[in-house]
JSON list of N, CA and C in Angstrom, two decimals:
[
{"chain": "A", "resi": 107, "resn": "UNK", "atom": "N", "xyz": [184.68, -72.66, -122.12]},
{"chain": "A", "resi": 107, "resn": "UNK", "atom": "CA", "xyz": [185.62, -73.65, -121.86]},
{"chain": "A", "resi": 107, "resn": "UNK", "atom": "C", "xyz": [185.34, -74.12, -120.28]},
{"chain": "A", "resi": 108, "resn": "UNK", "atom": "N", "xyz": [185.42, -75.61, -120.35]},
{"chain": "A", "resi": 108, "resn": "UNK", "atom": "CA", "xyz": [185.03, -76.02, -118.77]},
{"chain": "A", "resi": 108, "resn": "UNK", "atom": "C", "xyz": [186.48, -76.77, -118.48]},
{"chain": "A", "resi": 109, "resn": "UNK", "atom": "N", "xyz": [186.54, -77.25, -117.41]},
{"chain": "A", "resi": 109, "resn": "UNK", "atom": "CA", "xyz": [187.71, -77.79, -116.59]},
{"chain": "A", "resi": 109, "resn": "UNK", "atom": "C", "xyz": [187.21, -78.89, -115.91]},
{"chain": "A", "resi": 110, "resn": "UNK", "atom": "N", "xyz": [187.73, -80.02, -116.16]},
{"chain": "A", "resi": 110, "resn": "UNK", "atom": "CA", "xyz": [187.49, -81.13, -115.30]},
{"chain": "A", "resi": 110, "resn": "UNK", "atom": "C", "xyz": [188.71, -81.78, -114.51]},
{"chain": "A", "resi": 111, "resn": "UNK", "atom": "N", "xyz": [188.66, -82.14, -113.33]},
{"chain": "A", "resi": 111, "resn": "UNK", "atom": "CA", "xyz": [189.81, -82.92, -112.60]},
{"chain": "A", "resi": 111, "resn": "UNK", "atom": "C", "xyz": [189.29, -84.06, -112.28]},
{"chain": "A", "resi": 112, "resn": "UNK", "atom": "N", "xyz": [190.27, -85.15, -112.77]},
{"chain": "A", "resi": 112, "resn": "UNK", "atom": "CA", "xyz": [190.06, -86.59, -112.52]},
{"chain": "A", "resi": 112, "resn": "UNK", "atom": "C", "xyz": [191.16, -87.15, -111.67]},
{"chain": "A", "resi": 113, "resn": "UNK", "atom": "N", "xyz": [190.85, -87.92, -110.58]},
{"chain": "A", "resi": 113, "resn": "UNK", "atom": "CA", "xyz": [191.57, -88.72, -109.85]},
{"chain": "A", "resi": 113, "resn": "UNK", "atom": "C", "xyz": [191.94, -90.20, -110.59]},
{"chain": "A", "resi": 114, "resn": "UNK", "atom": "N", "xyz": [193.27, -90.36, -110.82]},
{"chain": "A", "resi": 114, "resn": "UNK", "atom": "CA", "xyz": [193.55, -91.46, -111.43]},
{"chain": "A", "resi": 114, "resn": "UNK", "atom": "C", "xyz": [194.59, -92.26, -110.77]},
{"chain": "A", "resi": 115, "resn": "UNK", "atom": "N", "xyz": [194.17, -93.77, -110.77]},
{"chain": "A", "resi": 115, "resn": "UNK", "atom": "CA", "xyz": [194.92, -94.68, -110.01]},
{"chain": "A", "resi": 115, "resn": "UNK", "atom": "C", "xyz": [195.67, -95.47, -110.98]},
{"chain": "A", "resi": 116, "resn": "UNK", "atom": "N", "xyz": [196.99, -95.92, -110.57]},
{"chain": "A", "resi": 116, "resn": "UNK", "atom": "CA", "xyz": [197.62, -96.92, -111.58]},
{"chain": "A", "resi": 116, "resn": "UNK", "atom": "C", "xyz": [198.85, -96.38, -112.41]},
{"chain": "A", "resi": 117, "resn": "UNK", "atom": "N", "xyz": [198.80, -95.14, -112.39]},
{"chain": "A", "resi": 117, "resn": "UNK", "atom": "CA", "xyz": [200.14, -94.67, -112.92]},
{"chain": "A", "resi": 117, "resn": "UNK", "atom": "C", "xyz": [201.45, -94.62, -111.94]},
{"chain": "A", "resi": 118, "resn": "UNK", "atom": "N", "xyz": [202.60, -95.18, -112.62]},
{"chain": "A", "resi": 118, "resn": "UNK", "atom": "CA", "xyz": [203.60, -95.45, -111.84]},
{"chain": "A", "resi": 118, "resn": "UNK", "atom": "C", "xyz": [204.97, -94.64, -112.38]},
{"chain": "A", "resi": 119, "resn": "UNK", "atom": "N", "xyz": [204.86, -94.20, -113.52]},
{"chain": "A", "resi": 119, "resn": "UNK", "atom": "CA", "xyz": [205.88, -93.64, -114.01]},
{"chain": "A", "resi": 119, "resn": "UNK", "atom": "C", "xyz": [205.72, -92.42, -114.97]},
{"chain": "A", "resi": 120, "resn": "UNK", "atom": "N", "xyz": [206.64, -91.73, -115.54]},
{"chain": "A", "resi": 120, "resn": "UNK", "atom": "CA", "xyz": [206.42, -90.81, -116.62]},
{"chain": "A", "resi": 120, "resn": "UNK", "atom": "C", "xyz": [206.09, -91.17, -117.89]},
{"chain": "A", "resi": 121, "resn": "UNK", "atom": "N", "xyz": [206.27, -92.42, -118.27]},
{"chain": "A", "resi": 121, "resn": "UNK", "atom": "CA", "xyz": [205.48, -93.04, -119.27]},
{"chain": "A", "resi": 121, "resn": "UNK", "atom": "C", "xyz": [204.04, -93.11, -119.35]},
{"chain": "A", "resi": 122, "resn": "UNK", "atom": "N", "xyz": [203.58, -93.51, -118.13]},
{"chain": "A", "resi": 122, "resn": "UNK", "atom": "CA", "xyz": [202.04, -93.60, -117.69]},
{"chain": "A", "resi": 122, "resn": "UNK", "atom": "C", "xyz": [201.49, -92.02, -118.07]},
{"chain": "A", "resi": 123, "resn": "UNK", "atom": "N", "xyz": [201.99, -91.10, -117.48]},
{"chain": "A", "resi": 123, "resn": "UNK", "atom": "CA", "xyz": [201.56, -89.95, -117.64]},
{"chain": "A", "resi": 123, "resn": "UNK", "atom": "C", "xyz": [201.39, -89.61, -119.05]},
{"chain": "A", "resi": 124, "resn": "UNK", "atom": "N", "xyz": [202.43, -89.84, -119.95]},
{"chain": "A", "resi": 124, "resn": "UNK", "atom": "CA", "xyz": [202.36, -89.61, -121.23]},
{"chain": "A", "resi": 124, "resn": "UNK", "atom": "C", "xyz": [201.41, -90.30, -122.03]},
{"chain": "A", "resi": 125, "resn": "UNK", "atom": "N", "xyz": [201.16, -91.41, -121.51]},
{"chain": "A", "resi": 125, "resn": "UNK", "atom": "CA", "xyz": [199.78, -92.38, -122.12]},
{"chain": "A", "resi": 125, "resn": "UNK", "atom": "C", "xyz": [198.64, -91.69, -121.87]},
{"chain": "A", "resi": 126, "resn": "UNK", "atom": "N", "xyz": [198.37, -91.49, -120.52]},
{"chain": "A", "resi": 126, "resn": "UNK", "atom": "CA", "xyz": [197.29, -90.62, -120.22]},
{"chain": "A", "resi": 126, "resn": "UNK", "atom": "C", "xyz": [196.99, -89.36, -120.93]},
{"chain": "A", "resi": 127, "resn": "UNK", "atom": "N", "xyz": [198.09, -88.64, -121.08]},
{"chain": "A", "resi": 127, "resn": "UNK", "atom": "CA", "xyz": [197.98, -87.36, -121.91]},
{"chain": "A", "resi": 127, "resn": "UNK", "atom": "C", "xyz": [197.55, -87.51, -123.27]},
{"chain": "A", "resi": 128, "resn": "UNK", "atom": "N", "xyz": [198.18, -88.62, -123.70]},
{"chain": "A", "resi": 128, "resn": "UNK", "atom": "CA", "xyz": [198.08, -88.60, -125.23]},
{"chain": "A", "resi": 128, "resn": "UNK", "atom": "C", "xyz": [196.39, -89.18, -125.75]},
{"chain": "A", "resi": 129, "resn": "UNK", "atom": "N", "xyz": [195.98, -90.32, -124.78]},
{"chain": "A", "resi": 129, "resn": "UNK", "atom": "CA", "xyz": [194.69, -90.50, -124.91]},
{"chain": "A", "resi": 129, "resn": "UNK", "atom": "C", "xyz": [193.56, -89.42, -124.60]},
{"chain": "A", "resi": 130, "resn": "UNK", "atom": "N", "xyz": [193.85, -88.46, -123.81]},
{"chain": "A", "resi": 130, "resn": "UNK", "atom": "CA", "xyz": [193.15, -87.42, -123.59]},
{"chain": "A", "resi": 130, "resn": "UNK", "atom": "C", "xyz": [192.92, -86.51, -124.72]},
{"chain": "A", "resi": 131, "resn": "UNK", "atom": "N", "xyz": [194.28, -86.05, -125.20]},
{"chain": "A", "resi": 131, "resn": "UNK", "atom": "CA", "xyz": [194.44, -85.23, -126.21]},
{"chain": "A", "resi": 131, "resn": "UNK", "atom": "C", "xyz": [193.85, -85.48, -127.66]},
{"chain": "A", "resi": 132, "resn": "UNK", "atom": "N", "xyz": [193.58, -86.98, -127.79]},
{"chain": "A", "resi": 132, "resn": "UNK", "atom": "CA", "xyz": [193.26, -87.39, -129.01]},
{"chain": "A", "resi": 132, "resn": "UNK", "atom": "C", "xyz": [191.49, -87.15, -129.01]},
{"chain": "A", "resi": 133, "resn": "UNK", "atom": "N", "xyz": [190.73, -86.81, -127.74]},
{"chain": "A", "resi": 133, "resn": "UNK", "atom": "CA", "xyz": [189.49, -86.64, -127.74]},
{"chain": "A", "resi": 133, "resn": "UNK", "atom": "C", "xyz": [189.12, -85.26, -128.60]},
{"chain": "A", "resi": 134, "resn": "UNK", "atom": "N", "xyz": [188.11, -85.12, -129.43]},
{"chain": "A", "resi": 134, "resn": "UNK", "atom": "CA", "xyz": [187.84, -83.97, -130.00]},
{"chain": "A", "resi": 134, "resn": "UNK", "atom": "C", "xyz": [186.96, -82.89, -128.92]},
{"chain": "A", "resi": 135, "resn": "UNK", "atom": "N", "xyz": [187.49, -81.87, -128.84]},
{"chain": "A", "resi": 135, "resn": "UNK", "atom": "CA", "xyz": [187.24, -80.96, -127.91]},
{"chain": "A", "resi": 135, "resn": "UNK", "atom": "C", "xyz": [187.92, -80.59, -126.76]},
{"chain": "A", "resi": 136, "resn": "UNK", "atom": "N", "xyz": [188.94, -81.45, -126.56]},
{"chain": "A", "resi": 136, "resn": "UNK", "atom": "CA", "xyz": [190.12, -81.32, -125.38]},
{"chain": "A", "resi": 136, "resn": "UNK", "atom": "C", "xyz": [190.87, -80.32, -125.99]},
{"chain": "A", "resi": 137, "resn": "UNK", "atom": "N", "xyz": [191.08, -79.02, -125.24]},
{"chain": "A", "resi": 137, "resn": "UNK", "atom": "CA", "xyz": [192.06, -78.01, -125.42]},
{"chain": "A", "resi": 137, "resn": "UNK", "atom": "C", "xyz": [193.42, -77.99, -124.85]},
{"chain": "A", "resi": 138, "resn": "UNK", "atom": "N", "xyz": [193.44, -78.54, -123.53]},
{"chain": "A", "resi": 138, "resn": "UNK", "atom": "CA", "xyz": [194.65, -78.34, -122.78]},
{"chain": "A", "resi": 138, "resn": "UNK", "atom": "C", "xyz": [194.63, -79.85, -121.50]},
{"chain": "A", "resi": 139, "resn": "UNK", "atom": "N", "xyz": [195.75, -80.36, -121.64]},
{"chain": "A", "resi": 139, "resn": "UNK", "atom": "CA", "xyz": [195.69, -81.58, -120.60]},
{"chain": "A", "resi": 139, "resn": "UNK", "atom": "C", "xyz": [196.87, -81.39, -119.73]},
{"chain": "A", "resi": 140, "resn": "UNK", "atom": "N", "xyz": [196.72, -81.55, -118.59]},
{"chain": "A", "resi": 140, "resn": "UNK", "atom": "CA", "xyz": [198.09, -81.64, -117.79]},
{"chain": "A", "resi": 140, "resn": "UNK", "atom": "C", "xyz": [197.72, -82.78, -116.74]},
{"chain": "A", "resi": 141, "resn": "UNK", "atom": "N", "xyz": [198.76, -83.78, -116.60]},
{"chain": "A", "resi": 141, "resn": "UNK", "atom": "CA", "xyz": [198.63, -84.73, -115.81]},
{"chain": "A", "resi": 141, "resn": "UNK", "atom": "C", "xyz": [199.69, -85.04, -114.92]},
{"chain": "A", "resi": 142, "resn": "UNK", "atom": "N", "xyz": [199.43, -85.04, -113.49]},
{"chain": "A", "resi": 142, "resn": "UNK", "atom": "CA", "xyz": [200.52, -85.27, -112.63]},
{"chain": "A", "resi": 142, "resn": "UNK", "atom": "C", "xyz": [200.66, -86.39, -112.03]},
{"chain": "A", "resi": 143, "resn": "UNK", "atom": "N", "xyz": [201.61, -87.08, -112.09]},
{"chain": "A", "resi": 143, "resn": "UNK", "atom": "CA", "xyz": [202.09, -88.25, -111.32]},
{"chain": "A", "resi": 143, "resn": "UNK", "atom": "C", "xyz": [202.01, -88.10, -109.79]},
{"chain": "A", "resi": 144, "resn": "UNK", "atom": "N", "xyz": [202.57, -87.18, -109.53]},
{"chain": "A", "resi": 144, "resn": "UNK", "atom": "CA", "xyz": [202.65, -86.83, -107.90]},
{"chain": "A", "resi": 144, "resn": "UNK", "atom": "C", "xyz": [201.31, -86.65, -107.22]},
{"chain": "A", "resi": 145, "resn": "UNK", "atom": "N", "xyz": [200.39, -86.09, -108.04]},
{"chain": "A", "resi": 145, "resn": "UNK", "atom": "CA", "xyz": [199.10, -85.81, -107.37]},
{"chain": "A", "resi": 145, "resn": "UNK", "atom": "C", "xyz": [198.16, -86.92, -107.82]},
{"chain": "A", "resi": 146, "resn": "UNK", "atom": "N", "xyz": [198.55, -87.80, -108.90]},
{"chain": "A", "resi": 146, "resn": "UNK", "atom": "CA", "xyz": [197.61, -88.76, -109.37]},
{"chain": "A", "resi": 146, "resn": "UNK", "atom": "C", "xyz": [196.29, -88.07, -109.84]},
{"chain": "A", "resi": 147, "resn": "UNK", "atom": "N", "xyz": [196.31, -87.08, -110.70]},
{"chain": "A", "resi": 147, "resn": "UNK", "atom": "CA", "xyz": [195.45, -86.55, -111.29]},
{"chain": "A", "resi": 147, "resn": "UNK", "atom": "C", "xyz": [195.75, -85.93, -112.59]},
{"chain": "A", "resi": 148, "resn": "UNK", "atom": "N", "xyz": [194.41, -85.56, -113.30]},
{"chain": "A", "resi": 148, "resn": "UNK", "atom": "CA", "xyz": [194.53, -85.23, -114.71]},
{"chain": "A", "resi": 148, "resn": "UNK", "atom": "C", "xyz": [193.62, -83.83, -114.70]},
{"chain": "A", "resi": 149, "resn": "UNK", "atom": "N", "xyz": [194.10, -82.68, -115.07]},
{"chain": "A", "resi": 149, "resn": "UNK", "atom": "CA", "xyz": [193.55, -81.32, -115.20]},
{"chain": "A", "resi": 149, "resn": "UNK", "atom": "C", "xyz": [192.98, -81.28, -116.79]},
{"chain": "A", "resi": 150, "resn": "UNK", "atom": "N", "xyz": [191.92, -81.31, -116.95]},
{"chain": "A", "resi": 150, "resn": "UNK", "atom": "CA", "xyz": [191.57, -81.28, -118.56]},
{"chain": "A", "resi": 150, "resn": "UNK", "atom": "C", "xyz": [190.54, -80.02, -118.86]},
{"chain": "A", "resi": 151, "resn": "UNK", "atom": "N", "xyz": [191.06, -79.25, -119.82]},
{"chain": "A", "resi": 151, "resn": "UNK", "atom": "CA", "xyz": [190.21, -78.00, -120.16]},
{"chain": "A", "resi": 151, "resn": "UNK", "atom": "C", "xyz": [189.64, -78.37, -121.61]},
{"chain": "A", "resi": 152, "resn": "UNK", "atom": "N", "xyz": [188.42, -78.27, -121.65]},
{"chain": "A", "resi": 152, "resn": "UNK", "atom": "CA", "xyz": [187.58, -78.70, -122.90]},
{"chain": "A", "resi": 152, "resn": "UNK", "atom": "C", "xyz": [186.27, -77.83, -123.25]},
{"chain": "A", "resi": 153, "resn": "UNK", "atom": "N", "xyz": [185.91, -78.18, -124.45]},
{"chain": "A", "resi": 153, "resn": "UNK", "atom": "CA", "xyz": [184.79, -77.35, -124.93]},
{"chain": "A", "resi": 153, "resn": "UNK", "atom": "C", "xyz": [183.43, -78.32, -124.61]},
{"chain": "A", "resi": 154, "resn": "UNK", "atom": "N", "xyz": [182.71, -77.89, -123.88]},
{"chain": "A", "resi": 154, "resn": "UNK", "atom": "CA", "xyz": [181.49, -78.71, -123.07]},
{"chain": "A", "resi": 154, "resn": "UNK", "atom": "C", "xyz": [180.55, -79.08, -124.13]},
{"chain": "A", "resi": 155, "resn": "UNK", "atom": "N", "xyz": [180.46, -78.59, -125.22]},
{"chain": "A", "resi": 155, "resn": "UNK", "atom": "CA", "xyz": [179.48, -79.14, -126.26]},
{"chain": "A", "resi": 155, "resn": "UNK", "atom": "C", "xyz": [180.14, -80.09, -127.08]},
{"chain": "A", "resi": 156, "resn": "UNK", "atom": "N", "xyz": [181.30, -80.31, -127.05]},
{"chain": "A", "resi": 156, "resn": "UNK", "atom": "CA", "xyz": [181.84, -81.43, -127.77]},
{"chain": "A", "resi": 156, "resn": "UNK", "atom": "C", "xyz": [182.34, -82.78, -127.13]},
{"chain": "A", "resi": 157, "resn": "UNK", "atom": "N", "xyz": [182.38, -82.55, -125.82]},
{"chain": "A", "resi": 157, "resn": "UNK", "atom": "CA", "xyz": [183.01, -83.71, -124.90]},
{"chain": "A", "resi": 157, "resn": "UNK", "atom": "C", "xyz": [182.70, -83.64, -123.60]},
{"chain": "A", "resi": 158, "resn": "UNK", "atom": "N", "xyz": [183.11, -84.61, -122.68]},
{"chain": "A", "resi": 158, "resn": "UNK", "atom": "CA", "xyz": [182.45, -84.40, -121.28]},
{"chain": "A", "resi": 158, "resn": "UNK", "atom": "C", "xyz": [183.45, -85.48, -120.39]},
{"chain": "A", "resi": 159, "resn": "UNK", "atom": "N", "xyz": [183.30, -85.46, -119.11]},
{"chain": "A", "resi": 159, "resn": "UNK", "atom": "CA", "xyz": [183.87, -86.10, -118.28]},
{"chain": "A", "resi": 159, "resn": "UNK", "atom": "C", "xyz": [183.59, -87.62, -118.53]},
{"chain": "A", "resi": 160, "resn": "UNK", "atom": "N", "xyz": [182.59, -88.05, -118.85]},
{"chain": "A", "resi": 160, "resn": "UNK", "atom": "CA", "xyz": [182.56, -89.58, -119.21]},
{"chain": "A", "resi": 160, "resn": "UNK", "atom": "C", "xyz": [183.31, -90.13, -120.05]},
{"chain": "A", "resi": 161, "resn": "UNK", "atom": "N", "xyz": [183.43, -89.26, -121.32]},
{"chain": "A", "resi": 161, "resn": "UNK", "atom": "CA", "xyz": [184.47, -89.62, -122.53]},
{"chain": "A", "resi": 161, "resn": "UNK", "atom": "C", "xyz": [185.89, -89.83, -121.93]},
{"chain": "A", "resi": 162, "resn": "UNK", "atom": "N", "xyz": [186.21, -88.82, -121.02]},
{"chain": "A", "resi": 162, "resn": "UNK", "atom": "CA", "xyz": [187.56, -88.81, -120.47]},
{"chain": "A", "resi": 162, "resn": "UNK", "atom": "C", "xyz": [187.79, -90.13, -119.70]},
{"chain": "A", "resi": 163, "resn": "UNK", "atom": "N", "xyz": [186.82, -90.30, -118.61]},
{"chain": "A", "resi": 163, "resn": "UNK", "atom": "CA", "xyz": [186.97, -91.60, -117.87]},
{"chain": "A", "resi": 163, "resn": "UNK", "atom": "C", "xyz": [187.04, -92.96, -118.66]},
{"chain": "A", "resi": 164, "resn": "UNK", "atom": "N", "xyz": [186.28, -92.81, -119.83]},
{"chain": "A", "resi": 164, "resn": "UNK", "atom": "CA", "xyz": [186.34, -94.10, -120.62]},
{"chain": "A", "resi": 164, "resn": "UNK", "atom": "C", "xyz": [187.67, -94.35, -121.21]},
{"chain": "A", "resi": 165, "resn": "UNK", "atom": "N", "xyz": [188.18, -93.09, -121.86]},
{"chain": "A", "resi": 165, "resn": "UNK", "atom": "CA", "xyz": [189.46, -93.14, -122.29]},
{"chain": "A", "resi": 165, "resn": "UNK", "atom": "C", "xyz": [190.74, -93.58, -121.54]},
{"chain": "A", "resi": 166, "resn": "UNK", "atom": "N", "xyz": [190.58, -93.25, -120.32]},
{"chain": "A", "resi": 166, "resn": "UNK", "atom": "CA", "xyz": [191.48, -93.35, -119.18]},
{"chain": "A", "resi": 166, "resn": "UNK", "atom": "C", "xyz": [191.40, -94.82, -118.84]},
{"chain": "A", "resi": 167, "resn": "UNK", "atom": "N", "xyz": [190.43, -95.15, -118.69]},
{"chain": "A", "resi": 167, "resn": "UNK", "atom": "CA", "xyz": [190.14, -96.67, -118.23]},
{"chain": "A", "resi": 167, "resn": "UNK", "atom": "C", "xyz": [190.51, -97.67, -119.56]},
{"chain": "A", "resi": 168, "resn": "UNK", "atom": "N", "xyz": [190.29, -97.37, -120.91]},
{"chain": "A", "resi": 168, "resn": "UNK", "atom": "CA", "xyz": [190.38, -98.16, -122.02]},
{"chain": "A", "resi": 168, "resn": "UNK", "atom": "C", "xyz": [192.07, -98.02, -121.93]},
{"chain": "A", "resi": 169, "resn": "UNK", "atom": "N", "xyz": [192.84, -97.10, -121.32]},
{"chain": "A", "resi": 169, "resn": "UNK", "atom": "CA", "xyz": [194.33, -97.19, -121.49]},
{"chain": "A", "resi": 169, "resn": "UNK", "atom": "C", "xyz": [194.87, -98.04, -120.35]},
{"chain": "A", "resi": 170, "resn": "UNK", "atom": "N", "xyz": [193.96, -98.51, -119.45]},
{"chain": "A", "resi": 170, "resn": "UNK", "atom": "CA", "xyz": [194.52, -99.35, -118.40]},
{"chain": "A", "resi": 170, "resn": "UNK", "atom": "C", "xyz": [194.77, -98.82, -116.99]},
{"chain": "A", "resi": 171, "resn": "UNK", "atom": "N", "xyz": [194.14, -97.39, -116.87]},
{"chain": "A", "resi": 171, "resn": "UNK", "atom": "CA", "xyz": [194.13, -97.05, -115.38]},
{"chain": "A", "resi": 171, "resn": "UNK", "atom": "C", "xyz": [192.56, -96.93, -114.90]},
{"chain": "A", "resi": 172, "resn": "UNK", "atom": "N", "xyz": [192.57, -96.47, -113.63]},
{"chain": "A", "resi": 172, "resn": "UNK", "atom": "CA", "xyz": [191.35, -96.46, -112.95]},
{"chain": "A", "resi": 172, "resn": "UNK", "atom": "C", "xyz": [191.16, -94.97, -112.46]},
{"chain": "A", "resi": 173, "resn": "UNK", "atom": "N", "xyz": [189.97, -94.43, -112.94]},
{"chain": "A", "resi": 173, "resn": "UNK", "atom": "CA", "xyz": [189.56, -93.05, -112.50]},
{"chain": "A", "resi": 173, "resn": "UNK", "atom": "C", "xyz": [188.55, -93.29, -111.33]},
{"chain": "A", "resi": 174, "resn": "UNK", "atom": "N", "xyz": [188.90, -92.88, -110.13]},
{"chain": "A", "resi": 174, "resn": "UNK", "atom": "CA", "xyz": [188.41, -92.98, -108.80]},
{"chain": "A", "resi": 174, "resn": "UNK", "atom": "C", "xyz": [187.69, -91.51, -108.46]},
{"chain": "A", "resi": 175, "resn": "UNK", "atom": "N", "xyz": [186.61, -91.66, -107.59]},
{"chain": "A", "resi": 175, "resn": "UNK", "atom": "CA", "xyz": [185.86, -90.62, -107.25]},
{"chain": "A", "resi": 175, "resn": "UNK", "atom": "C", "xyz": [186.52, -89.57, -106.08]}
]
């Protein structure tokens, strides 16, 4: 099991958090997601052979938010 932490810009409310959690959980191989509005980040636990941080970034950006380095 691997863990990725992504910094996210553009979240302004609890609905944003739920939206980001929803798109991340929909990715095959994601086991646990925790998104923090206060910290503006997502902690993602996943199976490395099934997915990766590039997929997470793409899903978050497709949902209308920005992943920053």
